[in-house]
Amino acid sequence: MKTHRMLSGSCLQKVTFALCLLTYALGAGAQAYPVRPVRVVIPYAPGGSSDTTARVLGEKLRELLGQQFVIDNRPGASGSIGRDLVAKATPDGYTLLVGDSPHTINVHVLKHVPYDPIRDFTPITLLATAPQVLIVNPAFSAKTAKEFVALARAQPGKLNYGSGGSGSVTHMTGELFKLAAGVNIVHVPYKSIALANADVIAGQIQAAFPTAPGIVGHVRAGRLRALAVSTLKRARAFPDVPTFEESGVPGMTVSNWFGVFAPAGLPKPILAKLHKTIMDAMQAPDVRARFSKLSLDISTTTPEQFGAHLRSELARWGKVVKAAGIRAE
């Protein structure tokens, strides 16, 4: 019995020592991280808001950590290809994702999403948000959101709106508007929201619900008219444009968000270092100035807050998809 106790004590000491070594190794690894370039996956083609956001952040992280943050654009399947790549990557901090609102939408509107948007990722932080905007051609008869709603109610099924494709945030915003305003307007999907915006300018379709950064220049140049923004308060980019709430359409507080993810299982010391460094980057005056110029509102969070936001968004868009009768494609 005494020998057994001695052996048990010896084994316990060895296990404790091994755990201490592991903890030390993880801590030391986090201190050294990153020792090689970090891949930042963007699930879209170059040029969009996610891509621009990632490049601005990546440049500052390179300055702060002394390693390259290499942008890897992986478009396809409404962003699912890039997200799946990250979900299946080794959780060592060398593969990150800059994602956006469709991260919590795709699972509701696509039949075959090969990842779980919550379980397969480590949320690091929200970066920024931008409002959705109801736009029309300046020559269109409705000059305000109230007039647009009245016209749509008077002519159910006659007006239409363009989006960046089924399941995009511009599509979901349009469907949420239909539910909130009690109107029937027809969805016209495009390959990108830029193409939909172009057809609003050309008078081919009546409206669209793009994210603010993509249409600020068009609105200021008079090529588009902004009727309402989806923020609680008036958007900094459009101080003269009322909110949907002001326009008599409650329940339209929605924004496209951008955030940083890693694969599930990211070691806590590396998560902590990444989070702190990203916070430092987002506080830098040059980064804040560039985000402001892009009409993006910096909205950083803790990993826990970002995780809660994702769960809330997942539930919200699920309800919208069900209420709108959208079928998975």
Short mmCIF file of C-alpha atoms in Angstrom, two decimals:
data_model
loop_
_atom_site.label_atom_id
_atom_site.label_comp_id
_atom_site.label_asym_id
_atom_site.label_seq_id
_atom_site.Cartn_x
_atom_site.Cartn_y
_atom_site.Cartn_z
CA MET A 1 0.00 0.00 0.00
CA LYS A 2 2.84 2.36 0.92
CA THR A 3 4.59 1.57 -2.36
CA HIS A 4 1.34 2.25 -4.25
CA ARG A 5 1.00 5.62 -2.55
CA MET A 6 4.59 6.49 -3.35
CA LEU A 7 4.05 5.57 -7.00
CA SER A 8 0.80 7.55 -7.12
CA GLY A 9 2.55 10.55 -5.62
CA SER A 10 5.38 10.20 -8.09
CA CYS A 11 2.95 10.03 -11.03
CA LEU A 12 1.07 13.07 -9.75
CA GLN A 13 4.30 15.01 -9.50
CA LYS A 14 5.21 14.05 -13.07
CA VAL A 15 1.79 15.08 -14.39
CA THR A 16 1.98 18.39 -12.52
CA PHE A 17 5.48 19.01 -13.86
CA ALA A 18 4.33 18.21 -17.40
CA LEU A 19 1.41 20.62 -17.10
CA CYS A 20 3.73 23.33 -15.82
CA LEU A 21 6.04 22.75 -18.77
CA LEU A 22 3.07 22.93 -21.18
CA THR A 23 1.81 26.15 -19.61
CA TYR A 24 5.29 27.65 -19.80
CA ALA A 25 5.67 26.56 -23.41
CA LEU A 26 2.35 28.12 -24.39
CA GLY A 27 3.23 31.35 -22.60
CA ALA A 28 6.67 31.46 -24.18
CA GLY A 29 5.13 30.70 -27.57
CA ALA A 30 2.71 33.58 -27.19
CA GLN A 31 5.54 35.95 -26.25
CA ALA A 32 7.46 34.96 -29.38
CA TYR A 33 4.37 34.97 -31.64
CA PRO A 34 4.43 35.58 -34.53
CA VAL A 35 7.71 34.07 -35.70
CA ARG A 36 6.60 33.79 -39.34
CA PRO A 37 4.11 35.55 -41.65
CA VAL A 38 0.43 35.38 -40.72
CA ARG A 39 -2.16 34.64 -43.40
CA VAL A 40 -5.30 36.79 -43.25
CA VAL A 41 -8.09 35.23 -45.30
CA ILE A 42 -10.68 37.49 -46.93
CA PRO A 43 -13.66 35.45 -48.23
CA TYR A 44 -14.22 37.86 -51.13
CA ALA A 45 -12.42 39.27 -54.16
CA PRO A 46 -10.11 42.28 -53.67
CA GLY A 47 -11.59 45.75 -53.44
CA GLY A 48 -14.54 45.37 -51.07
CA SER A 49 -14.95 46.71 -47.55
CA SER A 50 -13.71 43.49 -45.89
CA ASP A 51 -10.61 43.53 -48.08
CA THR A 52 -9.86 47.20 -47.43
CA THR A 53 -10.46 46.81 -43.69
CA ALA A 54 -8.09 43.84 -43.53
CA ARG A 55 -5.35 45.63 -45.45
CA VAL A 56 -5.45 48.70 -43.21
CA LEU A 57 -5.33 46.49 -40.11
CA GLY A 58 -2.65 44.20 -41.54
CA GLU A 59 -0.31 47.11 -42.25
CA LYS A 60 -0.53 48.32 -38.65
CA LEU A 61 -0.12 44.81 -37.20
CA ARG A 62 3.05 44.42 -39.27
CA GLU A 63 4.38 47.61 -37.70
CA LEU A 64 3.48 46.48 -34.18
CA LEU A 65 4.57 42.84 -34.38
CA GLY A 66 7.34 42.93 -36.95
CA GLN A 67 5.86 40.22 -39.17
CA GLN A 68 4.01 40.26 -42.47
CA PHE A 69 0.23 39.86 -42.36
CA VAL A 70 -0.43 38.49 -45.85
CA ILE A 71 -3.88 39.07 -47.35
CA ASP A 72 -5.26 35.93 -49.01
CA ASN A 73 -8.45 36.57 -51.01
CA ARG A 74 -10.56 33.40 -51.28
CA PRO A 75 -13.89 34.35 -52.88
CA GLY A 76 -16.72 31.99 -53.75
CA ALA A 77 -20.01 30.55 -52.45
CA SER A 78 -21.01 33.83 -50.77
CA GLY A 79 -17.81 33.78 -48.73
CA SER A 80 -18.18 30.18 -47.54
CA ILE A 81 -15.01 28.96 -49.30
CA GLY A 82 -12.75 31.35 -47.41
CA ARG A 83 -14.51 30.78 -44.10
CA ASP A 84 -14.26 27.01 -44.46
CA LEU A 85 -10.53 27.29 -45.17
CA VAL A 86 -10.05 29.10 -41.86
CA ALA A 87 -12.37 26.77 -39.95
CA LYS A 88 -10.22 23.80 -41.01
CA ALA A 89 -6.84 25.50 -40.43
CA THR A 90 -4.51 24.74 -37.52
CA PRO A 91 -5.44 26.97 -34.56
CA ASP A 92 -1.96 28.39 -34.05
CA GLY A 93 -2.55 32.07 -34.82
CA TYR A 94 -1.05 31.89 -38.31
CA THR A 95 -4.39 31.77 -40.15
CA LEU A 96 -6.93 34.50 -39.43
CA LEU A 97 -10.20 35.58 -41.03
CA VAL A 98 -11.62 39.05 -41.47
CA GLY A 99 -15.32 38.31 -41.83
CA ASP A 100 -18.55 40.26 -42.00
CA SER A 101 -22.30 39.94 -41.50
CA PRO A 102 -22.83 37.01 -43.93
CA HIS A 103 -20.82 34.92 -41.45
CA THR A 104 -24.09 34.59 -39.53
CA ILE A 105 -26.39 34.67 -42.58
CA ASN A 106 -25.03 31.98 -44.91
CA VAL A 107 -26.04 29.06 -42.72
CA HIS A 108 -29.68 30.17 -43.08
CA VAL A 109 -29.72 30.71 -46.85
CA LEU A 110 -27.29 28.15 -48.28
CA LYS A 111 -28.00 24.42 -48.23
CA HIS A 112 -24.45 23.22 -47.84
CA VAL A 113 -22.34 25.30 -45.46
CA PRO A 114 -19.38 23.09 -44.44
CA TYR A 115 -18.69 24.83 -41.13
CA ASP A 116 -20.52 25.99 -38.02
CA PRO A 117 -20.29 29.80 -37.78
CA ILE A 118 -20.03 29.65 -33.99
CA ARG A 119 -18.37 26.37 -32.97
CA ASP A 120 -15.68 26.29 -35.67
CA PHE A 121 -14.19 29.73 -34.96
CA THR A 122 -12.52 31.69 -32.18
CA PRO A 123 -13.96 35.24 -32.17
CA ILE A 124 -11.20 37.76 -31.49
CA THR A 125 -12.85 41.16 -31.87
CA LEU A 126 -15.35 43.19 -33.79
CA LEU A 127 -13.50 45.86 -35.77
CA ALA A 128 -16.02 48.23 -37.28
CA THR A 129 -19.58 48.68 -38.46
CA ALA A 130 -21.23 50.58 -41.29
CA PRO A 131 -24.91 51.38 -41.83
CA GLN A 132 -27.09 50.16 -44.65
CA VAL A 133 -28.68 52.91 -46.74
CA LEU A 134 -31.91 52.99 -48.76
CA ILE A 135 -30.95 54.60 -52.08
CA VAL A 136 -32.89 55.61 -55.19
CA ASN A 137 -32.17 57.50 -58.38
CA PRO A 138 -32.45 61.28 -57.78
CA ALA A 139 -35.14 61.43 -60.49
CA PHE A 140 -37.30 58.81 -58.75
CA SER A 141 -40.65 60.16 -57.58
CA ALA A 142 -40.17 59.27 -53.89
CA LYS A 143 -37.89 61.84 -52.27
CA THR A 144 -38.10 60.49 -48.70
CA ALA A 145 -38.36 57.07 -47.09
CA LYS A 146 -41.94 57.87 -46.03
CA GLU A 147 -42.85 58.60 -49.66
CA PHE A 148 -41.10 55.40 -50.78
CA VAL A 149 -43.12 53.33 -48.29
CA ALA A 150 -46.37 55.02 -49.34
CA LEU A 151 -45.61 54.36 -53.01
CA ALA A 152 -44.72 50.73 -52.34
CA ARG A 153 -47.94 50.20 -50.38
CA ALA A 154 -49.98 51.79 -53.17
CA GLN A 155 -48.33 49.58 -55.81
CA PRO A 156 -47.59 46.19 -54.19
CA GLY A 157 -45.17 44.11 -56.26
CA LYS A 158 -44.44 46.94 -58.70
CA LEU A 159 -41.26 48.38 -57.18
CA ASN A 160 -38.02 46.45 -56.95
CA TYR A 161 -34.66 46.59 -55.22
CA GLY A 162 -31.26 45.22 -56.14
CA SER A 163 -28.83 43.37 -53.90
CA GLY A 164 -25.35 41.89 -54.00
CA GLY A 165 -26.85 38.41 -54.28
CA SER A 166 -29.14 36.08 -52.35
CA GLY A 167 -28.10 35.90 -48.72
CA SER A 168 -25.96 39.05 -48.82
CA VAL A 169 -26.44 41.66 -46.12
CA THR A 170 -27.91 43.95 -48.82
CA HIS A 171 -30.51 41.26 -49.56
CA MET A 172 -31.29 40.64 -45.88
CA THR A 173 -31.66 44.37 -45.25
CA GLY A 174 -34.16 44.59 -48.09
CA GLU A 175 -36.17 41.69 -46.69
CA LEU A 176 -36.08 43.18 -43.20
CA PHE A 177 -37.36 46.46 -44.68
CA LYS A 178 -40.25 44.65 -46.37
CA LEU A 179 -41.24 43.09 -43.04
CA ALA A 180 -40.76 46.27 -41.00
CA ALA A 181 -42.57 48.57 -43.46
CA GLY A 182 -45.24 46.07 -44.49
CA VAL A 183 -44.52 46.42 -48.20
CA ASN A 184 -44.08 44.08 -51.15
CA ILE A 185 -41.09 45.04 -53.30
CA VAL A 186 -39.37 42.58 -55.62
CA HIS A 187 -35.82 41.38 -54.99
CA VAL A 188 -33.42 41.51 -57.96
CA PRO A 189 -30.11 39.75 -57.12
CA TYR A 190 -26.88 40.89 -58.78
CA LYS A 191 -23.38 39.43 -58.73
CA SER A 192 -22.28 42.40 -56.63
CA ILE A 193 -23.92 45.35 -54.92
CA ALA A 194 -21.79 47.67 -57.08
CA LEU A 195 -23.67 46.39 -60.15
CA ALA A 196 -27.00 46.95 -58.41
CA ASN A 197 -25.97 50.48 -57.46
CA ALA A 198 -25.01 51.13 -61.09
CA ASP A 199 -28.47 50.07 -62.24
CA VAL A 200 -30.11 52.38 -59.70
CA ILE A 201 -28.00 55.20 -61.15
CA ALA A 202 -29.05 54.14 -64.66
CA GLY A 203 -32.72 53.95 -63.66
CA GLN A 204 -32.99 50.23 -64.42
CA ILE A 205 -34.16 49.36 -60.89
CA GLN A 206 -35.83 51.54 -58.29
CA ALA A 207 -33.81 51.00 -55.12
CA ALA A 208 -31.07 49.19 -53.22
CA PHE A 209 -29.82 48.87 -49.63
CA PRO A 210 -26.01 49.10 -49.93
CA THR A 211 -23.53 49.54 -47.10
CA ALA A 212 -22.55 53.20 -46.70
CA PRO A 213 -18.87 53.07 -47.79
CA GLY A 214 -19.78 51.91 -51.29
CA ILE A 215 -22.08 54.81 -52.12
CA VAL A 216 -20.82 57.88 -50.24
CA GLY A 217 -19.15 59.28 -53.36
CA HIS A 218 -22.22 58.67 -55.54
CA VAL A 219 -24.54 60.39 -53.05
CA ARG A 220 -22.26 63.40 -52.63
CA ALA A 221 -21.91 63.71 -56.41
CA GLY A 222 -25.70 63.66 -56.85
CA ARG A 223 -25.81 60.36 -58.75
CA LEU A 224 -27.83 58.70 -55.98
CA ARG A 225 -30.27 59.92 -53.35
CA ALA A 226 -30.05 58.46 -49.83
CA LEU A 227 -33.48 58.21 -48.22
CA ALA A 228 -32.72 56.58 -44.85
CA VAL A 229 -29.92 54.99 -42.84
CA SER A 230 -30.15 51.93 -40.62
CA THR A 231 -28.39 53.31 -37.53
CA LEU A 232 -30.02 54.35 -34.25
CA LYS A 233 -28.61 57.85 -34.76
CA ARG A 234 -27.92 59.65 -38.02
CA ALA A 235 -24.81 58.33 -39.73
CA ARG A 236 -21.65 60.42 -39.66
CA ALA A 237 -21.31 59.97 -43.44
CA PHE A 238 -24.88 61.25 -44.05
CA PRO A 239 -25.77 63.75 -41.30
CA ASP A 240 -28.72 65.13 -43.29
CA VAL A 241 -30.29 61.73 -43.99
CA PRO A 242 -32.88 60.54 -41.43
CA THR A 243 -32.82 57.11 -39.83
CA PHE A 244 -35.46 54.53 -40.67
CA GLU A 245 -36.84 55.06 -37.16
CA GLU A 246 -37.28 58.78 -37.87
CA SER A 247 -38.93 57.84 -41.17
CA GLY A 248 -41.62 55.73 -39.52
CA VAL A 249 -40.02 52.32 -40.12
CA PRO A 250 -39.08 50.90 -36.70
CA GLY A 251 -37.05 47.73 -36.30
CA MET A 252 -34.56 48.63 -39.02
CA THR A 253 -31.47 49.05 -36.86
CA VAL A 254 -28.96 46.94 -38.74
CA SER A 255 -25.38 47.31 -39.88
CA ASN A 256 -22.76 45.43 -41.79
CA TRP A 257 -20.01 44.52 -39.34
CA PHE A 258 -16.41 43.44 -39.79
CA GLY A 259 -14.48 41.31 -37.32
CA VAL A 260 -11.44 39.10 -36.82
CA PHE A 261 -11.63 35.34 -36.27
CA ALA A 262 -9.22 32.44 -35.81
CA PRO A 263 -9.99 28.71 -36.02
CA ALA A 264 -11.62 27.16 -32.94
CA GLY A 265 -9.15 26.09 -30.29
CA LEU A 266 -6.78 29.05 -30.50
CA PRO A 267 -4.55 28.93 -27.38
CA LYS A 268 -5.59 31.59 -24.87
CA PRO A 269 -2.13 33.24 -24.62
CA ILE A 270 -2.06 33.78 -28.40
CA LEU A 271 -5.68 34.98 -28.36
CA ALA A 272 -4.79 37.48 -25.64
CA LYS A 273 -1.75 38.77 -27.54
CA LEU A 274 -3.66 39.09 -30.81
CA HIS A 275 -6.55 40.86 -29.13
CA LYS A 276 -4.31 43.36 -27.32
CA THR A 277 -2.30 44.11 -30.45
CA ILE A 278 -5.43 44.61 -32.55
CA MET A 279 -6.81 46.96 -29.86
CA ASP A 280 -3.57 48.95 -30.02
CA ALA A 281 -3.77 49.03 -33.82
CA MET A 282 -7.35 50.26 -33.84
CA GLN A 283 -6.48 53.09 -31.44
CA ALA A 284 -3.69 54.38 -33.69
CA PRO A 285 -4.56 57.83 -35.11
CA ASP A 286 -3.62 56.87 -38.68
CA VAL A 287 -5.83 53.77 -38.57
CA ARG A 288 -8.75 55.72 -37.11
CA ALA A 289 -8.34 58.37 -39.80
CA ARG A 290 -8.37 55.77 -42.57
CA PHE A 291 -11.45 54.03 -41.17
CA SER A 292 -13.21 57.38 -40.90
CA LYS A 293 -12.37 58.14 -44.53
CA LEU A 294 -13.89 54.77 -45.46
CA SER A 295 -17.10 55.72 -43.54
CA LEU A 296 -16.51 52.84 -41.12
CA ASP A 297 -17.30 53.28 -37.43
CA ILE A 298 -14.70 51.60 -35.20
CA SER A 299 -16.50 49.24 -32.79
CA THR A 300 -13.98 47.03 -31.01
CA THR A 301 -15.02 44.42 -28.42
CA THR A 302 -13.67 41.72 -26.16
CA PRO A 303 -13.68 38.16 -27.57
CA GLU A 304 -16.62 37.37 -25.28
CA GLN A 305 -18.62 40.37 -26.48
CA PHE A 306 -17.92 39.48 -30.10
CA GLY A 307 -19.07 35.91 -29.46
CA ALA A 308 -22.32 37.18 -27.93
CA HIS A 309 -22.82 39.49 -30.92
CA LEU A 310 -22.39 36.55 -33.31
CA ARG A 311 -24.96 34.45 -31.47
CA SER A 312 -27.41 37.35 -31.46
CA GLU A 313 -26.93 38.00 -35.19
CA LEU A 314 -27.30 34.29 -36.00
CA ALA A 315 -30.66 34.19 -34.21
CA ARG A 316 -31.83 37.47 -35.70
CA TRP A 317 -31.18 36.59 -39.33
CA GLY A 318 -32.68 33.16 -38.83
CA LYS A 319 -35.95 34.82 -37.82
CA VAL A 320 -35.82 37.20 -40.82
CA VAL A 321 -35.17 34.35 -43.27
CA LYS A 322 -38.06 32.34 -41.82
CA ALA A 323 -40.48 35.29 -41.76
CA ALA A 324 -39.56 36.29 -45.32
CA GLY A 325 -39.96 32.72 -46.58
CA ILE A 326 -36.47 32.63 -48.08
CA ARG A 327 -35.48 29.14 -49.20
CA ALA A 328 -31.94 27.82 -48.91
CA GLU A 329 -30.18 27.58 -52.27
#
